[in-house]
Tab-separated table of C-alpha atoms in Angstrom:
chain	number	residue	atom	x	y	z
A	1	MET	CA	-26.223	4.838	-15.527
A	2	SER	CA	-28.701	7.011	-13.654
A	3	ASP	CA	-28.049	10.665	-12.971
A	4	ALA	CA	-26.575	11.109	-9.481
A	5	ASN	CA	-29.345	13.574	-8.628
A	6	THR	CA	-32.219	11.295	-9.630
A	7	TYR	CA	-31.083	7.784	-8.729
A	8	THR	CA	-33.370	5.878	-6.394
A	9	PRO	CA	-31.986	2.546	-5.109
A	10	PRO	CA	-34.127	-0.429	-6.176
A	11	ALA	CA	-35.611	-2.815	-3.634
A	12	VAL	CA	-32.979	-5.418	-4.543
A	13	TRP	CA	-29.501	-4.551	-5.782
A	14	THR	CA	-28.288	-6.298	-8.956
A	15	TRP	CA	-24.803	-6.313	-10.398
A	16	ASN	CA	-24.368	-4.067	-13.434
A	17	GLN	CA	-21.045	-5.246	-14.829
A	18	ALA	CA	-20.738	-2.227	-17.112
A	19	ASN	CA	-20.944	0.181	-14.184
A	20	GLY	CA	-17.773	0.699	-12.196
A	21	GLY	CA	-15.359	3.040	-13.900
A	22	THR	CA	-11.650	2.289	-14.061
A	23	PHE	CA	-11.859	-1.000	-12.148
A	24	ALA	CA	-15.102	-2.341	-13.609
A	25	SER	CA	-13.330	-5.300	-15.218
A	26	ILE	CA	-12.003	-6.663	-11.915
A	27	ASN	CA	-14.573	-5.592	-9.331
A	28	ARG	CA	-17.261	-8.157	-8.579
A	29	PRO	CA	-19.634	-9.022	-5.737
A	30	ILE	CA	-18.331	-12.571	-5.256
A	31	SER	CA	-15.065	-14.033	-4.016
A	32	GLY	CA	-12.954	-16.984	-5.072
A	33	ALA	CA	-10.787	-17.981	-8.000
A	34	THR	CA	-11.736	-17.321	-11.599
A	35	HIS	CA	-8.997	-19.475	-13.110
A	36	GLU	CA	-6.264	-21.952	-12.266
A	37	GLN	CA	-2.905	-20.262	-11.816
A	38	ALA	CA	-0.193	-21.520	-9.505
A	39	LEU	CA	1.966	-18.984	-7.714
A	40	PRO	CA	5.677	-18.884	-8.601
A	41	MET	CA	8.156	-19.879	-5.936
A	42	GLY	CA	11.676	-18.510	-5.479
A	43	ARG	CA	14.551	-19.744	-3.351
A	44	HIS	CA	13.982	-17.623	-0.242
A	45	PRO	CA	11.675	-18.643	2.611
A	46	LEU	CA	9.699	-15.393	2.319
A	47	GLN	CA	7.595	-15.207	-0.830
A	48	LEU	CA	5.757	-11.937	-1.444
A	49	TYR	CA	3.019	-11.575	-4.049
A	50	SER	CA	2.235	-7.947	-4.546
A	51	LEU	CA	2.113	-4.747	-6.574
A	52	GLY	CA	3.744	-1.373	-5.940
A	53	THR	CA	0.593	0.331	-4.688
A	54	PRO	CA	0.627	1.996	-1.253
A	55	ASN	CA	-0.462	-1.220	0.461
A	56	GLY	CA	2.197	-3.231	-1.310
A	57	VAL	CA	4.935	-0.680	-0.633
A	58	LYS	CA	4.351	-0.941	3.118
A	59	VAL	CA	5.676	-4.507	3.125
A	60	THR	CA	8.632	-4.047	0.784
A	61	ILE	CA	9.784	-1.067	2.852
A	62	LEU	CA	9.781	-3.207	5.998
A	63	LEU	CA	11.603	-6.066	4.297
A	64	GLU	CA	14.281	-3.724	2.977
A	65	GLU	CA	14.601	-2.075	6.395
A	66	LEU	CA	15.056	-5.493	8.004
A	67	LEU	CA	17.758	-6.390	5.501
A	68	ALA	CA	19.453	-3.057	6.177
A	69	LEU	CA	19.685	-4.196	9.824
A	70	SER	CA	21.389	-7.412	8.631
A	71	HIS	CA	18.433	-9.712	9.271
A	72	SER	CA	19.470	-12.237	6.622
A	73	GLY	CA	16.304	-14.266	7.183
A	74	ALA	CA	14.344	-11.364	5.720
A	75	GLU	CA	15.643	-12.065	2.216
A	76	TYR	CA	12.648	-12.430	-0.026
A	77	ASP	CA	11.312	-13.022	-3.504
A	78	ALA	CA	8.795	-10.407	-4.634
A	79	TRP	CA	6.505	-11.505	-7.451
A	80	LEU	CA	4.384	-9.087	-9.433
A	81	ILE	CA	0.612	-9.539	-9.262
A	82	ARG	CA	-1.017	-7.538	-12.046
A	83	ILE	CA	-4.359	-6.715	-10.482
A	84	HIS	CA	-5.681	-4.949	-13.585
A	85	GLN	CA	-5.308	-8.285	-15.384
A	86	GLY	CA	-7.106	-10.196	-12.632
A	87	GLU	CA	-4.091	-12.202	-11.450
A	88	GLN	CA	-5.309	-11.840	-7.858
A	89	PHE	CA	-8.140	-14.189	-8.797
A	90	GLY	CA	-5.817	-17.039	-9.769
A	91	SER	CA	-6.259	-20.168	-7.664
A	92	GLY	CA	-2.793	-19.929	-6.116
A	93	PHE	CA	-3.245	-16.339	-5.030
A	94	VAL	CA	-6.697	-17.024	-3.615
A	95	GLU	CA	-5.170	-19.835	-1.572
A	96	ALA	CA	-2.644	-17.336	-0.170
A	97	ASN	CA	-5.281	-14.638	0.341
A	98	PRO	CA	-8.966	-15.590	0.108
A	99	ASN	CA	-9.766	-11.864	-0.029
A	100	SER	CA	-7.934	-11.529	-3.388
A	101	LYS	CA	-6.131	-8.319	-2.470
A	102	ILE	CA	-2.422	-7.562	-2.571
A	103	PRO	CA	-0.142	-8.004	-0.734
A	104	ALA	CA	0.045	-11.633	0.315
A	105	LEU	CA	3.019	-13.253	2.018
A	106	VAL	CA	3.849	-16.941	2.368
A	107	ASP	CA	6.568	-17.820	4.859
A	108	HIS	CA	8.207	-21.181	4.170
A	109	SER	CA	10.719	-20.998	7.031
A	110	GLY	CA	8.718	-23.225	9.385
A	111	ALA	CA	7.529	-26.807	9.344
A	112	ALA	CA	4.535	-25.782	7.222
A	113	PRO	CA	3.997	-22.741	4.997
A	114	GLN	CA	2.395	-19.810	6.818
A	115	ARG	CA	0.203	-17.527	4.755
A	116	VAL	CA	-0.269	-13.946	5.919
A	117	PHE	CA	-2.623	-11.484	4.281
A	118	GLU	CA	-3.719	-7.905	4.944
A	119	SER	CA	-0.843	-5.441	4.935
A	120	GLY	CA	-1.130	-4.552	8.618
A	121	ALA	CA	-1.043	-8.212	9.616
A	122	ILE	CA	2.031	-8.776	7.438
A	123	LEU	CA	3.819	-5.830	9.060
A	124	MET	CA	3.039	-7.146	12.541
A	125	TYR	CA	4.043	-10.699	11.599
A	126	LEU	CA	7.427	-9.642	10.246
A	127	ALA	CA	8.125	-7.132	13.027
A	128	GLU	CA	7.451	-9.805	15.641
A	129	LYS	CA	9.335	-12.487	13.734
A	130	PHE	CA	12.509	-10.390	13.582
A	131	GLY	CA	12.037	-8.327	16.733
A	132	ALA	CA	12.377	-4.996	14.968
A	133	PHE	CA	10.418	-1.808	14.276
A	134	MET	CA	7.753	-2.558	16.867
A	135	PRO	CA	8.591	-1.584	20.451
A	136	ALA	CA	8.596	-4.237	23.176
A	137	GLU	CA	7.845	-1.815	26.023
A	138	PRO	CA	4.052	-1.951	26.560
A	139	SER	CA	3.288	1.758	26.353
A	140	ALA	CA	5.357	2.303	23.205
A	141	ARG	CA	4.017	-0.901	21.636
A	142	THR	CA	0.469	0.267	22.279
A	143	ALA	CA	1.186	3.618	20.617
A	144	CYS	CA	2.703	1.860	17.612
A	145	LEU	CA	-0.265	-0.470	17.198
A	146	SER	CA	-2.759	2.341	17.732
A	147	TRP	CA	-1.308	4.313	14.832
A	148	LEU	CA	-0.939	1.192	12.706
A	149	PHE	CA	-4.625	0.436	13.110
A	150	TRP	CA	-5.469	4.116	12.661
A	151	GLN	CA	-3.936	3.837	9.217
A	152	MET	CA	-5.725	0.596	8.411
A	153	GLY	CA	-9.053	2.123	9.372
A	154	SER	CA	-8.482	5.550	7.832
A	155	ALA	CA	-6.879	4.830	4.460
A	156	PRO	CA	-10.003	3.236	2.910
A	157	PHE	CA	-11.633	6.676	3.155
A	158	LEU	CA	-8.628	8.100	1.316
A	159	GLY	CA	-8.319	5.379	-1.343
A	160	GLY	CA	-11.663	3.726	-1.842
A	161	GLY	CA	-13.498	6.915	-0.925
A	162	PHE	CA	-11.735	10.078	-2.032
A	163	GLY	CA	-9.384	8.493	-4.553
A	164	HIS	CA	-12.135	6.557	-6.271
A	165	PHE	CA	-14.617	9.377	-6.612
A	166	TYR	CA	-12.019	12.075	-7.355
A	167	ALA	CA	-9.832	10.163	-9.814
A	168	TYR	CA	-11.488	6.956	-11.024
A	169	ALA	CA	-15.290	7.139	-10.948
A	170	PRO	CA	-16.938	7.365	-14.387
A	171	VAL	CA	-18.853	10.482	-13.281
A	172	LYS	CA	-17.879	13.253	-10.884
A	173	ILE	CA	-20.341	13.357	-7.995
A	174	GLU	CA	-19.988	16.556	-5.987
A	175	TYR	CA	-21.465	15.143	-2.807
A	176	ALA	CA	-19.179	12.084	-2.810
A	177	ILE	CA	-16.025	14.099	-3.532
A	178	ASP	CA	-16.885	16.718	-0.912
A	179	ARG	CA	-17.721	14.057	1.674
A	180	TYR	CA	-14.435	12.212	1.291
A	181	ALA	CA	-12.286	15.321	0.766
A	182	MET	CA	-13.571	16.605	4.102
A	183	GLU	CA	-12.646	13.323	5.817
A	184	VAL	CA	-9.189	13.159	4.220
A	185	LYS	CA	-8.414	16.709	5.320
A	186	ARG	CA	-9.579	15.824	8.831
A	187	GLN	CA	-7.206	12.846	8.810
A	188	LEU	CA	-4.336	15.022	7.629
A	189	ASP	CA	-5.111	17.443	10.438
A	190	VAL	CA	-4.984	14.579	12.954
A	191	LEU	CA	-1.554	13.600	11.650
A	192	ASP	CA	-0.283	17.159	11.485
A	193	LYS	CA	-1.228	17.987	15.057
A	194	HIS	CA	0.324	14.752	16.324
A	195	LEU	CA	3.537	15.119	14.324
A	196	ALA	CA	3.964	18.687	15.563
A	197	HIS	CA	5.108	17.101	18.822
A	198	HIS	CA	6.622	13.782	17.672
A	199	SER	CA	9.286	12.836	15.152
A	200	TYR	CA	7.422	9.676	14.204
A	201	LEU	CA	3.937	8.359	14.746
A	202	ALA	CA	4.737	6.205	17.774
A	203	GLY	CA	7.061	8.790	19.335
A	204	GLU	CA	10.744	9.332	18.642
A	205	ASP	CA	11.412	5.939	17.076
A	206	TYR	CA	10.636	4.905	13.512
A	207	SER	CA	8.253	1.929	13.406
A	208	ILE	CA	5.876	-0.122	11.297
A	209	ALA	CA	3.245	2.538	11.997
A	210	ASP	CA	5.281	4.964	9.878
A	211	MET	CA	5.901	2.346	7.192
A	212	ALA	CA	2.173	1.697	6.928
A	213	THR	CA	1.172	5.350	6.804
A	214	TRP	CA	3.904	6.895	4.654
A	215	PRO	CA	2.973	5.277	1.300
A	216	TRP	CA	-0.531	6.744	1.597
A	217	TYR	CA	-0.291	10.040	3.444
A	218	GLY	CA	3.330	10.798	2.641
A	219	ALA	CA	2.564	10.496	-1.065
A	220	LEU	CA	-0.583	12.554	-0.617
A	221	VAL	CA	1.153	15.541	0.993
A	222	LYS	CA	3.886	15.436	-1.656
A	223	GLY	CA	1.200	15.824	-4.314
A	224	VAL	CA	1.805	12.507	-6.078
A	225	LEU	CA	-1.315	10.618	-5.005
A	226	TYR	CA	-4.339	11.156	-7.282
A	227	ASN	CA	-2.771	14.474	-8.419
A	228	ALA	CA	-4.848	16.010	-5.642
A	229	GLY	CA	-2.245	18.159	-3.919
A	230	GLU	CA	-3.680	21.508	-5.017
A	231	PHE	CA	-7.274	20.383	-4.552
A	232	LEU	CA	-6.605	19.349	-0.937
A	233	GLN	CA	-4.133	22.185	-0.274
A	234	VAL	CA	-1.638	19.739	1.165
A	235	HIS	CA	0.986	22.455	1.691
A	236	GLU	CA	-0.974	23.414	4.823
A	237	TYR	CA	0.168	20.254	6.644
A	238	THR	CA	3.686	21.366	7.540
A	239	TYR	CA	4.513	18.616	10.014
A	240	VAL	CA	3.173	15.797	7.854
A	241	ARG	CA	5.362	17.072	5.019
A	242	ARG	CA	8.407	17.190	7.337
A	243	TRP	CA	7.734	13.607	8.424
A	244	ALA	CA	7.186	12.494	4.823
A	245	ASP	CA	10.501	13.996	3.729
A	246	LEU	CA	12.341	12.466	6.695
A	247	ILE	CA	11.168	8.964	5.798
A	248	ALA	CA	11.728	9.456	2.064
A	249	GLN	CA	15.438	10.001	2.742
A	250	ARG	CA	15.896	6.461	4.074
A	251	PRO	CA	17.701	4.219	1.526
A	252	ALA	CA	15.575	1.194	2.469
A	253	VAL	CA	12.419	3.200	1.826
A	254	GLN	CA	13.754	4.244	-1.562
A	255	ARG	CA	14.447	0.607	-2.434
A	256	GLY	CA	11.140	-0.656	-1.060
A	257	ARG	CA	9.234	1.866	-3.140
A	258	MET	CA	10.775	0.430	-6.318
A	259	VAL	CA	9.743	-3.191	-5.766
A	260	ASN	CA	6.784	-4.437	-7.853
A	261	ARG	CA	6.403	-0.886	-9.220
A	262	THR	CA	4.954	-0.742	-12.757
A	263	PHE	CA	4.614	3.010	-13.276
A	264	GLY	CA	6.816	6.093	-13.240
A	265	GLU	CA	10.343	6.381	-14.571
A	266	PRO	CA	11.728	3.036	-15.814
A	267	ALA	CA	14.709	3.422	-13.463
A	268	SER	CA	12.271	3.420	-10.516
A	269	GLN	CA	10.585	0.158	-11.538
A	270	LEU	CA	11.790	-3.218	-10.274
A	271	HIS	CA	8.975	-5.508	-11.359
A	272	GLU	CA	10.362	-8.523	-9.500
A	273	ARG	CA	12.912	-8.651	-6.715
A	274	HIS	CA	14.886	-11.797	-5.909
A	275	GLU	CA	18.311	-10.524	-4.856
A	276	ALA	CA	19.691	-7.264	-3.508
A	277	SER	CA	21.683	-6.884	-6.721
A	278	ASP	CA	18.431	-6.674	-8.702
A	279	PHE	CA	18.208	-2.975	-7.822
A	280	GLU	CA	21.349	-2.445	-9.877
A	281	THR	CA	20.697	-4.805	-12.768
A	282	GLN	CA	16.979	-5.581	-13.182
A	283	THR	CA	15.178	-2.229	-13.182
A	284	GLN	CA	13.138	-1.526	-16.281
A	285	ASP	CA	15.596	0.977	-17.734
A	286	LYS	CA	18.354	-1.662	-17.598
A	287	LEU	CA	16.149	-4.372	-19.081
A	288	GLN	CA	14.925	-2.118	-21.866
A	289	ALA	CA	18.477	-1.065	-22.726
A	290	ALA	CA	19.510	-4.737	-22.975
A	291	GLN	CA	16.802	-5.579	-25.497
A	292	PRO	CA	18.026	-5.975	-29.090
């Protein structure tokens, strides 16, 4: 690996498989399946293939919120996709999402299975399918979608930019960390100034815009994302923290955050979710206690 201060890009880039830090084993410059692996199928029409990262949590929060409103058609099976083991490159997952990123949803409620990929698209699909958490009135709907797409466009600077260079890159590059830290703090300032005058992102009503943004920026201002709270001085963003705490109190959010989660306290991890009762019986602490 060249020193960050002396590296000169070659005329033609070539893939150095040993260079890539934490995710070197799964990052590659080509798409498609690496192996045959069919996706599992549960009994519910909605089949989710995901992991409890911020992008995955967006969808499980919405599904749990829909069930809390008694939308029985929102019952779902959530299957764990272990991205560090390359399961997103199995043939079945690639068929569901040719981009090989979690989450992916397959809806079997219609005449033919409908695949939906990209977290924002899944949120919109489900909100429209069940008529919930996305306003129908044009002005409010526009505000909701504006903030939803703000999150989709902004979070890559937080995750793939700041998060990668601050927490995962094999070397610490001052320029890269400073560049993305500056952008993340600008984004937090955008949110803070907006939330100073609104309870939620789209106004006074909770929506998919909040569900999309909370797993990223809510976790960030609570100091649990990349352990970067002190570095970014997140305590400065008073209104983002208020909003984050308000959403964290919702029981459906608490359940959604547990689904497909593979880290943290065992009681907070529900690797797969197939029934509402799984939250009481299938968390990792319960499964570990039942082992001989």
